[in-house]
GROMACS .gro file of C-alpha atoms in nm:
model
  503
    1MET     CA    1  14.564   5.290  18.980
    2GLY     CA    2  14.881   5.167  18.807
    3ASN     CA    3  15.104   5.376  18.587
    4GLU     CA    4  15.059   5.376  18.210
    5LEU     CA    5  15.254   5.475  17.900
    6VAL     CA    6  15.034   5.629  17.629
    7ILE     CA    7  15.202   5.652  17.288
    8ASN     CA    8  15.071   5.858  16.995
    9THR     CA    9  15.260   5.803  16.668
   10THR     CA   10  15.216   5.972  16.330
   11SER     CA   11  15.447   6.001  16.030
   12HIS     CA   12  15.575   6.339  16.152
   13GLU     CA   13  15.575   6.307  16.532
   14THR     CA   14  15.583   6.065  16.825
   15ARG     CA   15  15.446   6.173  17.163
   16ILE     CA   16  15.477   5.960  17.475
   17ALA     CA   17  15.302   6.040  17.803
   18LEU     CA   18  15.383   5.871  18.131
   19ILE     CA   19  15.063   5.866  18.339
   20GLU     CA   20  15.104   5.828  18.716
   21ASN     CA   21  14.791   5.783  18.929
   22GLY     CA   22  14.569   5.906  18.645
   23THR     CA   23  14.769   6.227  18.580
   24ILE     CA   24  15.028   6.296  18.309
   25ALA     CA   25  15.371   6.313  18.481
   26GLU     CA   26  15.618   6.327  18.192
   27LEU     CA   27  15.589   6.404  17.822
   28TYR     CA   28  15.838   6.306  17.552
   29ILE     CA   29  15.811   6.444  17.200
   30GLU     CA   30  16.022   6.352  16.899
   31ARG     CA   31  15.960   6.500  16.557
   32SER     CA   32  16.081   6.313  16.251
   33ARG     CA   33  16.255   6.626  16.118
   34VAL     CA   34  16.441   6.688  16.445
   35LYS     CA   35  16.517   6.356  16.609
   36GLY     CA   36  16.670   6.357  16.957
   37ILE     CA   37  17.046   6.308  16.938
   38VAL     CA   38  17.152   6.259  17.303
   39GLY     CA   39  17.346   5.931  17.322
   40ASN     CA   40  17.450   5.937  16.956
   41ILE     CA   41  17.819   5.862  16.896
   42TYR     CA   42  18.014   6.054  16.628
   43LYS     CA   43  18.362   6.058  16.488
   44GLY     CA   44  18.440   6.429  16.506
   45ARG     CA   45  18.717   6.665  16.402
   46VAL     CA   46  18.850   6.937  16.634
   47ILE     CA   47  18.806   7.273  16.459
   48ARG     CA   48  18.905   7.510  16.738
   49VAL     CA   49  19.082   7.481  17.074
   50LEU     CA   50  19.009   7.758  17.326
   51PRO     CA   51  19.274   7.757  17.603
   52GLY     CA   52  19.105   8.052  17.780
   53MET     CA   53  18.784   7.849  17.823
   54GLN     CA   54  18.959   7.511  17.854
   55ALA     CA   55  18.725   7.382  17.584
   56ALA     CA   56  18.717   7.294  17.216
   57PHE     CA   57  18.469   7.310  16.930
   58VAL     CA   58  18.431   6.986  16.737
   59ASP     CA   59  18.272   6.938  16.396
   60ILE     CA   60  18.047   6.630  16.414
   61GLY     CA   61  17.845   6.706  16.101
   62LEU     CA   62  17.563   6.902  16.271
   63GLU     CA   63  17.457   7.257  16.183
   64LYS     CA   64  17.647   7.401  16.482
   65ALA     CA   65  17.986   7.285  16.609
   66ALA     CA   66  17.965   7.081  16.931
   67PHE     CA   67  18.124   7.200  17.256
   68LEU     CA   68  18.376   6.978  17.438
   69TYR     CA   69  18.492   7.082  17.785
   70VAL     CA   70  18.834   6.973  17.917
   71ALA     CA   71  18.683   6.746  18.187
   72ASP     CA   72  18.502   6.558  17.909
   73VAL     CA   73  18.821   6.478  17.715
   74PHE     CA   74  18.945   6.122  17.741
   75ASP     CA   75  19.318   6.088  17.700
   76ALA     CA   76  19.543   5.825  17.858
   77MET     CA   77  19.319   5.727  18.149
   78GLU     CA   78  19.613   5.618  18.365
   79GLU     CA   79  19.713   5.984  18.385
   80TYR     CA   80  19.384   6.072  18.552
   81ASP     CA   81  19.316   6.022  18.918
   82GLY     CA   82  18.970   5.911  18.811
   83PHE     CA   83  18.682   5.872  19.055
   84MET     CA   84  18.892   5.965  19.359
   85ASP     CA   85  18.768   6.211  19.615
   86GLY     CA   86  18.988   6.395  19.864
   87ASN     CA   87  19.004   6.096  20.101
   88GLY     CA   88  19.124   5.859  19.831
   89LYS     CA   89  18.783   5.689  19.823
   90LYS     CA   90  18.612   5.603  19.499
   91GLU     CA   91  18.314   5.823  19.417
   92GLU     CA   92  17.996   5.646  19.316
   93PRO     CA   93  17.863   5.785  18.990
   94VAL     CA   94  17.494   5.871  18.976
   95GLU     CA   95  17.292   5.660  18.735
   96GLY     CA   96  17.278   5.818  18.390
   97GLU     CA   97  17.559   6.066  18.458
   98GLU     CA   98  17.912   6.054  18.326
   99PRO     CA   99  18.176   6.025  18.598
  100VAL     CA  100  18.355   6.349  18.683
  101LEU     CA  101  18.725   6.317  18.604
  102HIS     CA  102  19.006   6.541  18.722
  103PRO     CA  103  19.232   6.627  18.428
  104LEU     CA  104  19.597   6.692  18.490
  105HIS     CA  105  19.663   6.861  18.157
  106PRO     CA  106  19.534   7.180  17.995
  107ILE     CA  107  19.317   7.123  17.688
  108GLU     CA  108  19.580   7.258  17.445
  109GLU     CA  109  19.804   6.965  17.543
  110LEU     CA  110  19.525   6.710  17.492
  111LEU     CA  111  19.376   6.830  17.163
  112GLN     CA  112  19.502   6.993  16.842
  113GLU     CA  113  19.303   7.141  16.556
  114GLY     CA  114  19.234   6.878  16.290
  115GLN     CA  115  19.255   6.590  16.539
  116GLU     CA  116  18.986   6.321  16.502
  117LEU     CA  117  18.820   6.163  16.805
  118LEU     CA  118  18.517   5.961  16.910
  119VAL     CA  119  18.258   6.164  17.101
  120GLN     CA  120  17.904   6.123  17.234
  121ILE     CA  121  17.625   6.381  17.268
  122SER     CA  122  17.555   6.448  17.637
  123LYS     CA  123  17.321   6.750  17.587
  124GLU     CA  124  17.099   6.843  17.295
  125PRO     CA  125  17.163   7.177  17.123
  126ILE     CA  126  16.953   7.413  17.340
  127GLY     CA  127  16.853   7.760  17.218
  128THR     CA  128  17.154   7.920  17.051
  129LYS     CA  129  17.407   7.673  17.196
  130GLY     CA  130  17.553   7.380  17.004
  131ALA     CA  131  17.541   7.026  17.144
  132ARG     CA  132  17.754   6.943  17.449
  133ILE     CA  133  17.969   6.636  17.388
  134THR     CA  134  18.191   6.406  17.590
  135ALA     CA  135  18.469   6.167  17.500
  136HIS     CA  136  18.371   5.940  17.793
  137ILE     CA  137  18.148   5.709  17.590
  138SER     CA  138  17.866   5.538  17.782
  139LEU     CA  139  17.627   5.281  17.635
  140PRO     CA  140  17.305   5.237  17.838
  141GLY     CA  141  17.135   4.900  17.851
  142ARG     CA  142  16.832   4.786  18.047
  143HIS     CA  143  17.022   4.699  18.367
  144LEU     CA  144  17.370   4.838  18.310
  145VAL     CA  145  17.551   5.136  18.160
  146TYR     CA  146  17.877   5.033  17.989
  147MET     CA  147  18.172   5.277  17.998
  148PRO     CA  148  18.434   5.120  17.770
  149THR     CA  149  18.699   5.385  17.842
  150VAL     CA  150  18.692   5.363  18.224
  151ASP     CA  151  18.788   5.072  18.451
  152HIS     CA  152  18.536   5.114  18.732
  153VAL     CA  153  18.217   4.968  18.877
  154GLY     CA  154  17.954   5.199  19.028
  155ILE     CA  155  17.615   5.118  19.179
  156SER     CA  156  17.318   5.355  19.146
  157ARG     CA  157  17.271   5.553  19.467
  158ARG     CA  158  16.901   5.471  19.458
  159ILE     CA  159  16.982   5.110  19.551
  160GLU     CA  160  17.015   5.165  19.926
  161ASP     CA  161  17.036   4.807  20.061
  162GLU     CA  162  17.408   4.750  20.136
  163VAL     CA  163  17.386   4.369  20.099
  164GLU     CA  164  17.225   4.410  19.755
  165ARG     CA  165  17.487   4.667  19.652
  166GLU     CA  166  17.767   4.425  19.747
  167ARG     CA  167  17.597   4.136  19.562
  168LEU     CA  168  17.563   4.338  19.241
  169LYS     CA  169  17.920   4.474  19.265
  170GLU     CA  170  18.061   4.125  19.316
  171ILE     CA  171  17.875   3.992  19.007
  172ILE     CA  172  17.992   4.277  18.782
  173ASP     CA  173  18.353   4.264  18.907
  174ARG     CA  174  18.355   3.892  18.823
  175ILE     CA  175  18.196   3.908  18.474
  176LYS     CA  176  18.310   4.240  18.330
  177PRO     CA  177  18.577   4.259  18.057
  178ALA     CA  178  18.918   4.399  18.156
  179GLY     CA  179  18.957   4.773  18.107
  180GLY     CA  180  18.586   4.853  18.077
  181GLY     CA  181  18.358   4.994  18.346
  182PHE     CA  182  17.990   4.963  18.438
  183ILE     CA  183  17.727   5.153  18.631
  184VAL     CA  184  17.458   4.925  18.771
  185ARG     CA  185  17.117   5.091  18.715
  186THR     CA  186  16.837   5.110  18.971
  187VAL     CA  187  16.623   4.852  18.786
  188SER     CA  188  16.895   4.589  18.852
  189GLU     CA  189  16.790   4.561  19.216
  190GLY     CA  190  16.697   4.197  19.280
  191LYS     CA  191  16.786   4.084  18.926
  192SER     CA  192  16.967   3.756  18.860
  193GLU     CA  193  17.324   3.713  18.737
  194GLU     CA  194  17.179   3.579  18.411
  195ASP     CA  195  16.992   3.909  18.348
  196LEU     CA  196  17.309   4.110  18.405
  197ILE     CA  197  17.522   3.883  18.183
  198SER     CA  198  17.280   3.910  17.888
  199ASP     CA  199  17.284   4.293  17.919
  200LEU     CA  200  17.664   4.297  17.949
  201ASN     CA  201  17.708   4.077  17.639
  202TYR     CA  202  17.474   4.296  17.435
  203LEU     CA  203  17.658   4.616  17.536
  204THR     CA  204  18.010   4.480  17.475
  205LYS     CA  205  17.904   4.356  17.128
  206LEU     CA  206  17.757   4.700  17.056
  207TRP     CA  207  18.088   4.864  17.154
  208ASP     CA  208  18.283   4.627  16.925
  209GLU     CA  209  18.058   4.738  16.637
  210VAL     CA  210  18.122   5.106  16.723
  211VAL     CA  211  18.501   5.050  16.725
  212LYS     CA  212  18.488   4.869  16.387
  213ARG     CA  213  18.288   5.150  16.227
  214LYS     CA  214  18.518   5.413  16.375
  215GLU     CA  215  18.827   5.251  16.216
  216LYS     CA  216  18.672   5.264  15.867
  217ALA     CA  217  18.506   5.608  15.891
  218SER     CA  218  18.645   5.956  15.828
  219ALA     CA  219  18.522   6.251  16.034
  220PRO     CA  220  18.271   6.407  16.069
  221LEU     CA  221  18.034   6.108  16.073
  222LEU     CA  222  17.756   5.954  16.285
  223ILE     CA  223  17.894   5.619  16.406
  224HIS     CA  224  17.613   5.496  16.628
  225SER     CA  225  17.258   5.625  16.669
  226ASP     CA  226  17.087   5.571  17.003
  227LEU     CA  227  16.739   5.417  17.012
  228ASP     CA  228  16.442   5.619  16.891
  229VAL     CA  229  16.229   5.796  17.152
  230THR     CA  230  15.983   5.506  17.201
  231GLN     CA  231  16.253   5.244  17.259
  232LYS     CA  232  16.449   5.484  17.481
  233VAL     CA  233  16.145   5.555  17.700
  234VAL     CA  234  16.055   5.184  17.715
  235ARG     CA  235  16.416   5.100  17.812
  236ASP     CA  236  16.456   5.374  18.076
  237ILE     CA  237  16.107   5.425  18.220
  238LEU     CA  238  15.950   5.081  18.211
  239THR     CA  239  15.954   4.937  18.561
  240GLU     CA  240  15.719   4.715  18.758
  241SER     CA  241  15.515   5.027  18.844
  242VAL     CA  242  15.407   5.065  18.478
  243GLU     CA  243  15.121   4.822  18.426
  244ARG     CA  244  15.025   4.883  18.067
  245ILE     CA  245  15.133   5.046  17.742
  246VAL     CA  246  14.868   5.183  17.506
  247VAL     CA  247  14.982   5.269  17.152
  248ASP     CA  248  14.779   5.389  16.851
  249SER     CA  249  15.006   5.260  16.573
  250LYS     CA  250  15.034   4.894  16.465
  251PRO     CA  251  15.399   4.920  16.343
  252GLU     CA  252  15.499   5.096  16.669
  253HIS     CA  253  15.305   4.833  16.871
  254ASP     CA  254  15.490   4.550  16.695
  255LYS     CA  255  15.824   4.730  16.745
  256ILE     CA  256  15.763   4.763  17.120
  257VAL     CA  257  15.658   4.396  17.152
  258GLN     CA  258  15.978   4.294  16.968
  259PHE     CA  259  16.194   4.525  17.180
  260ILE     CA  260  16.051   4.401  17.510
  261SER     CA  261  16.078   4.034  17.412
  262THR     CA  262  16.445   4.090  17.315
  263PHE     CA  263  16.562   4.303  17.607
  264MET     CA  264  16.315   4.238  17.888
  265PRO     CA  265  16.172   3.890  17.827
  266LYS     CA  266  16.082   3.833  18.194
  267MET     CA  267  15.884   4.157  18.234
  268LYS     CA  268  15.506   4.124  18.226
  269TYR     CA  269  15.315   4.412  18.068
  270SER     CA  270  14.982   4.466  17.906
  271ILE     CA  271  15.055   4.614  17.560
  272GLU     CA  272  14.737   4.735  17.392
  273LEU     CA  273  14.678   4.862  17.040
  274TYR     CA  274  14.435   5.156  17.053
  275ASP     CA  275  14.208   5.167  16.745
  276GLU     CA  276  13.916   5.392  16.846
  277GLU     CA  277  13.808   5.685  16.628
  278GLU     CA  278  13.873   5.943  16.902
  279PRO     CA  279  14.245   6.045  16.904
  280ILE     CA  280  14.433   5.863  17.179
  281PHE     CA  281  14.552   6.176  17.366
  282ASP     CA  282  14.196   6.316  17.366
  283HIS     CA  283  14.064   5.985  17.499
  284PHE     CA  284  14.304   6.002  17.797
  285GLY     CA  285  14.243   6.375  17.850
  286LEU     CA  286  14.608   6.463  17.781
  287GLU     CA  287  14.570   6.745  17.526
  288VAL     CA  288  14.421   6.975  17.793
  289GLU     CA  289  14.714   6.906  18.028
  290ILE     CA  290  14.968   6.974  17.751
  291SER     CA  291  14.799   7.308  17.670
  292ARG     CA  292  14.812   7.391  18.041
  293ALA     CA  293  15.185   7.312  18.042
  294LEU     CA  294  15.246   7.590  17.789
  295GLY     CA  295  15.076   7.865  17.991
  296ARG     CA  296  15.240   8.113  18.229
  297LYS     CA  297  14.974   8.090  18.498
  298VAL     CA  298  14.876   7.765  18.669
  299TRP     CA  299  14.578   7.775  18.908
  300LEU     CA  300  14.589   7.581  19.235
  301LYS     CA  301  14.281   7.402  19.369
  302SER     CA  302  14.242   7.645  19.661
  303GLY     CA  303  14.223   7.949  19.430
  304GLY     CA  304  14.589   8.047  19.456
  305TYR     CA  305  14.815   8.030  19.151
  306ILE     CA  306  15.177   8.010  19.035
  307ILE     CA  307  15.341   8.203  18.753
  308ILE     CA  308  15.620   8.030  18.558
  309GLU     CA  309  15.857   8.252  18.358
  310GLN     CA  310  16.129   8.084  18.153
  311THR     CA  311  16.422   8.312  18.065
  312GLU     CA  312  16.758   8.251  17.896
  313ALA     CA  313  16.942   8.235  18.231
  314LEU     CA  314  16.690   8.073  18.466
  315THR     CA  315  16.329   7.983  18.534
  316ALA     CA  316  16.145   8.200  18.788
  317ILE     CA  317  15.836   8.067  18.967
  318ASP     CA  318  15.617   8.304  19.171
  319VAL     CA  319  15.354   8.183  19.420
  320ASN     CA  320  15.040   8.394  19.488
  321THR     CA  321  14.731   8.347  19.709
  322GLY     CA  322  14.502   8.475  19.428
  323ARG     CA  323  14.137   8.416  19.517
  324PHE     CA  324  14.221   8.205  19.824
  325VAL     CA  325  14.136   8.397  20.145
  326GLY     CA  326  14.164   8.113  20.397
  327LYS     CA  327  13.955   8.028  20.701
  328HIS     CA  328  14.161   8.114  21.010
  329ASN     CA  329  14.457   8.353  20.999
  330LEU     CA  330  14.695   8.494  20.738
  331GLU     CA  331  14.994   8.272  20.830
  332ASP     CA  332  14.782   7.955  20.791
  333THR     CA  333  14.649   8.077  20.455
  334ILE     CA  334  15.003   8.147  20.332
  335LEU     CA  335  15.134   7.809  20.455
  336LYS     CA  336  14.846   7.620  20.289
  337THR     CA  337  14.903   7.805  19.958
  338ASN     CA  338  15.280   7.744  19.968
  339LEU     CA  339  15.237   7.372  20.045
  340GLU     CA  340  14.983   7.335  19.764
  341ALA     CA  341  15.221   7.524  19.530
  342VAL     CA  342  15.507   7.283  19.620
  343LYS     CA  343  15.319   6.984  19.474
  344GLU     CA  344  15.221   7.175  19.160
  345ILE     CA  345  15.576   7.308  19.108
  346ALA     CA  346  15.732   6.959  19.137
  347TYR     CA  347  15.468   6.832  18.890
  348GLN     CA  348  15.523   7.118  18.642
  349LEU     CA  349  15.905   7.081  18.653
  350ARG     CA  350  15.874   6.721  18.535
  351LEU     CA  351  15.591   6.780  18.288
  352ARG     CA  352  15.751   7.089  18.126
  353ASN     CA  353  16.101   6.936  18.162
  354LEU     CA  354  16.237   7.259  18.308
  355GLY     CA  355  16.609   7.248  18.380
  356GLY     CA  356  16.907   7.462  18.481
  357ILE     CA  357  16.867   7.720  18.759
  358ILE     CA  358  16.517   7.752  18.905
  359ILE     CA  359  16.421   8.029  19.153
  360ILE     CA  360  16.098   7.988  19.350
  361ASP     CA  361  15.948   8.291  19.524
  362PHE     CA  362  15.718   8.148  19.791
  363ILE     CA  363  15.484   8.382  19.980
  364ASP     CA  364  15.675   8.519  20.283
  365MET     CA  365  15.627   8.317  20.602
  366GLU     CA  366  15.705   8.467  20.941
  367ARG     CA  367  15.750   8.144  21.136
  368GLU     CA  368  16.072   7.946  21.089
  369VAL     CA  369  15.883   7.619  21.149
  370ASN     CA  370  15.654   7.694  20.851
  371ARG     CA  371  15.951   7.775  20.625
  372GLU     CA  372  16.102   7.441  20.726
  373LYS     CA  373  15.773   7.262  20.646
  374VAL     CA  374  15.764   7.409  20.294
  375PHE     CA  375  16.132   7.328  20.231
  376THR     CA  376  16.091   6.965  20.350
  377ALA     CA  377  15.774   6.929  20.139
  378LEU     CA  378  15.965   7.049  19.831
  379GLU     CA  379  16.249   6.803  19.892
  380GLU     CA  380  15.993   6.525  19.929
  381ALA     CA  381  15.798   6.630  19.618
  382VAL     CA  382  16.101   6.616  19.384
  383ARG     CA  383  16.225   6.284  19.521
  384GLY     CA  384  16.043   6.088  19.251
  385ASP     CA  385  16.206   6.298  18.975
  386LYS     CA  386  16.457   6.102  18.767
  387SER     CA  387  16.646   6.423  18.676
  388LYS     CA  388  16.901   6.511  18.944
  389THR     CA  389  16.790   6.808  19.158
  390ASN     CA  390  16.975   7.014  19.415
  391ILE     CA  391  16.779   7.247  19.650
  392LEU     CA  392  16.921   7.521  19.873
  393LYS     CA  393  16.753   7.637  20.194
  394ILE     CA  394  16.498   7.923  20.180
  395SER     CA  395  16.700   8.246  20.173
  396GLU     CA  396  16.641   8.556  20.386
  397LEU     CA  397  16.444   8.702  20.095
  398GLY     CA  398  16.210   8.401  20.101
  399LEU     CA  399  16.350   8.253  19.777
  400VAL     CA  400  16.437   7.889  19.711
  401GLU     CA  401  16.721   7.833  19.466
  402MET     CA  402  16.741   7.492  19.301
  403THR     CA  403  16.897   7.325  18.999
  404ARG     CA  404  16.757   7.046  18.786
  405LYS     CA  405  16.969   6.853  18.539
  406ARG     CA  406  16.886   6.959  18.184
  407VAL     CA  407  16.954   6.716  17.898
  408ARG     CA  408  16.687   6.809  17.642
  409GLU     CA  409  16.480   7.113  17.551
  410SER     CA  410  16.182   7.200  17.772
  411ILE     CA  411  15.833   7.136  17.633
  412GLY     CA  412  15.776   7.513  17.602
  413ARG     CA  413  16.094   7.572  17.403
  414MET     CA  414  16.026   7.271  17.182
  415MET     CA  415  15.661   7.347  17.105
  416CYS     CA  416  15.674   7.729  17.095
  417GLU     CA  417  15.884   8.002  16.936
  418PRO     CA  418  15.944   8.364  17.045
  419CYS     CA  419  15.654   8.595  16.958
  420PRO     CA  420  15.747   8.775  16.632
  421TYR     CA  421  15.547   9.080  16.741
  422CYS     CA  422  15.717   9.150  17.075
  423GLU     CA  423  16.041   8.968  16.973
  424GLY     CA  424  16.017   8.741  17.275
  425ARG     CA  425  16.015   9.021  17.534
  426GLY     CA  426  15.660   8.940  17.642
  427TYR     CA  427  15.543   9.301  17.606
  428VAL     CA  428  15.540   9.592  17.356
  429LYS     CA  429  15.582   9.966  17.411
  430SER     CA  430  15.253  10.126  17.504
  431LYS     CA  431  15.075  10.341  17.244
  432THR     CA  432  15.140  10.651  17.459
  433THR     CA  433  15.514  10.572  17.472
  434VAL     CA  434  15.518  10.534  17.091
  435CYS     CA  435  15.341  10.873  17.052
  436HIS     CA  436  15.602  11.044  17.268
  437GLU     CA  437  15.883  10.873  17.071
  438ILE     CA  438  15.724  11.010  16.751
  439PHE     CA  439  15.718  11.365  16.897
  440ARG     CA  440  16.089  11.341  16.986
  441GLU     CA  441  16.178  11.211  16.640
  442LEU     CA  442  15.968  11.484  16.470
  443ARG     CA  443  16.154  11.753  16.670
  444ARG     CA  444  16.488  11.612  16.547
  445GLU     CA  445  16.382  11.582  16.182
  446MET     CA  446  16.175  11.899  16.138
  447LEU     CA  447  16.488  12.112  16.159
  448ASP     CA  448  16.622  11.947  15.841
  449ILE     CA  449  16.293  11.913  15.648
  450ARG     CA  450  16.256  12.197  15.394
  451GLY     CA  451  15.895  12.135  15.284
  452SER     CA  452  15.594  12.268  15.472
  453LYS     CA  453  15.399  11.938  15.480
  454ILE     CA  454  15.496  11.617  15.666
  455MET     CA  455  15.335  11.273  15.630
  456LEU     CA  456  15.342  11.058  15.946
  457THR     CA  457  15.254  10.689  15.891
  458VAL     CA  458  15.168  10.484  16.204
  459HIS     CA  459  14.976  10.182  16.336
  460PRO     CA  460  14.595  10.246  16.336
  461GLN     CA  461  14.567  10.241  16.719
  462VAL     CA  462  14.855  10.489  16.752
  463ALA     CA  463  14.682  10.707  16.489
  464ASP     CA  464  14.361  10.706  16.701
  465LEU     CA  465  14.560  10.826  17.002
  466LEU     CA  466  14.730  11.102  16.798
  467TYR     CA  467  14.391  11.226  16.676
  468ASP     CA  468  14.249  11.214  17.028
  469GLU     CA  469  14.441  11.234  17.360
  470GLU     CA  470  14.781  11.324  17.211
  471ARG     CA  471  14.644  11.579  16.959
  472ARG     CA  472  14.790  11.867  17.162
  473GLY     CA  473  15.145  11.740  17.112
  474LEU     CA  474  15.105  11.743  16.733
  475GLU     CA  475  14.946  12.089  16.731
  476GLU     CA  476  15.233  12.226  16.941
  477LEU     CA  477  15.490  12.087  16.695
  478GLU     CA  478  15.298  12.231  16.395
  479LYS     CA  479  15.286  12.572  16.564
  480ASN     CA  480  15.654  12.578  16.668
  481PHE     CA  481  15.796  12.457  16.335
  482LYS     CA  482  15.526  12.611  16.109
  483LYS     CA  483  15.471  12.283  15.925
  484ARG     CA  484  15.153  12.084  15.859
  485ILE     CA  485  15.157  11.720  15.992
  486THR     CA  486  14.919  11.466  15.833
  487VAL     CA  487  14.870  11.134  16.014
  488ARG     CA  488  14.808  10.823  15.804
  489ALA     CA  489  14.707  10.486  15.961
  490LYS     CA  490  14.858  10.172  15.807
  491PRO     CA  491  14.709   9.839  15.931
  492GLY     CA  492  15.018   9.636  15.836
  493PHE     CA  493  15.246   9.836  16.067
  494HIS     CA  494  15.384   9.701  16.397
  495GLN     CA  495  15.250   9.901  16.693
  496GLU     CA  496  15.600  10.043  16.758
  497GLN     CA  497  15.670  10.125  16.390
  498PHE     CA  498  15.634  10.469  16.230
  499GLU     CA  499  15.763  10.660  15.925
  500ILE     CA  500  15.819  11.033  15.873
  501ALA     CA  501  15.828  11.167  15.515
  502ILE     CA  502  15.776  11.491  15.319
  503SER     CA  503  15.430  11.483  15.162
   0.00000   0.00000   0.00000
């Protein structure tokens, strides 16, 4: 079964699902109120330089100031030993990533407060952090990524054929404008010189427009907005492996047809307009998968399960055998569960768009050969992931540490908010704990209360416990302090909330 793109568009939201072999593999969501801003180019003003962090905050007109690290500052490129590794060889940039430069100057020598500069969003604002920006502008096209500020040609590492790499490099070296640089994307493999030239011309014209707007504008201002989510996904994800696009909106359908005929005229796709009564995501069975992607527990076919916990610092994934008892011996049962978990974890990382540091706690395996099998299976499972991953060997504690490049919010963070009841902790103090806290607080306050009657207002379930199992604690306090305590239940109270007053 070929891969499909299923697009659901309404006035307030666009959702795009990439379906691989009948299963949802990636989900993109853009809401009209909060459009994705990665790739947008702004003229910004430096508002604060932080020498201790070698970074600066730049006002680009968003709610929070954007963060610019020293390695992302472009200033007099000839002063940088750009793209050189220790052996004097040029490093090949990875497709979709800015090249890593080695600055010779501290940030306070490169930037001053009030200075205006052209910057591009490299990471969305995530959680409490502002957007991450770079001054190394890159403009992605279908086949190429144009870097106007860097004189360099890089070929995507995923193109492994050396002859093809040389052919593409020779074409770009010959046709590229002086001073600018290009990364040749994976989809360029086997493409003609004509395809590359049309992409190059489009990108250089786009850059000329950006420069013209920059000259006239005063900071902070949006200079160039990247494509909307549909066009971005079509540009970056559409390959020969995607056989059809199904979309439920006529305007969006027409926009995609226009976009493909302009930028990918030689590509052959089936683009269908879905007009059934049943919602498109229900028809393809996607709503159930999306709901599953928001849960903590994911069941495996064998009866085992994984728990996914997303925290501020990292994502922890725990593997358990659950109901799976196996057929032969314990080691085989554990290995089978771990191998099954590997596939599900790789799938969930892509679907949930989990990034940053990820710690996986596989079930302990005694045999080294089995640990190696699980590690190799994990490496293989994430190979198809477009986000760059880095996996370390299984540690002595049986943990796998890995990183996955994070550019946008995870599905969970985008679609959910911290629970207002537990304040995002994931748990509340038990009713018994609250009762004992009340007793401690009563002891403190009873010394200063002059009256003989005290009114204690609590959550109804805490009140039940005080009348029942914890009644002795109240009676003891009444006896010791010679005061009468009346308990009043208030349904609107938080379970941890209570009030002490003279009645």
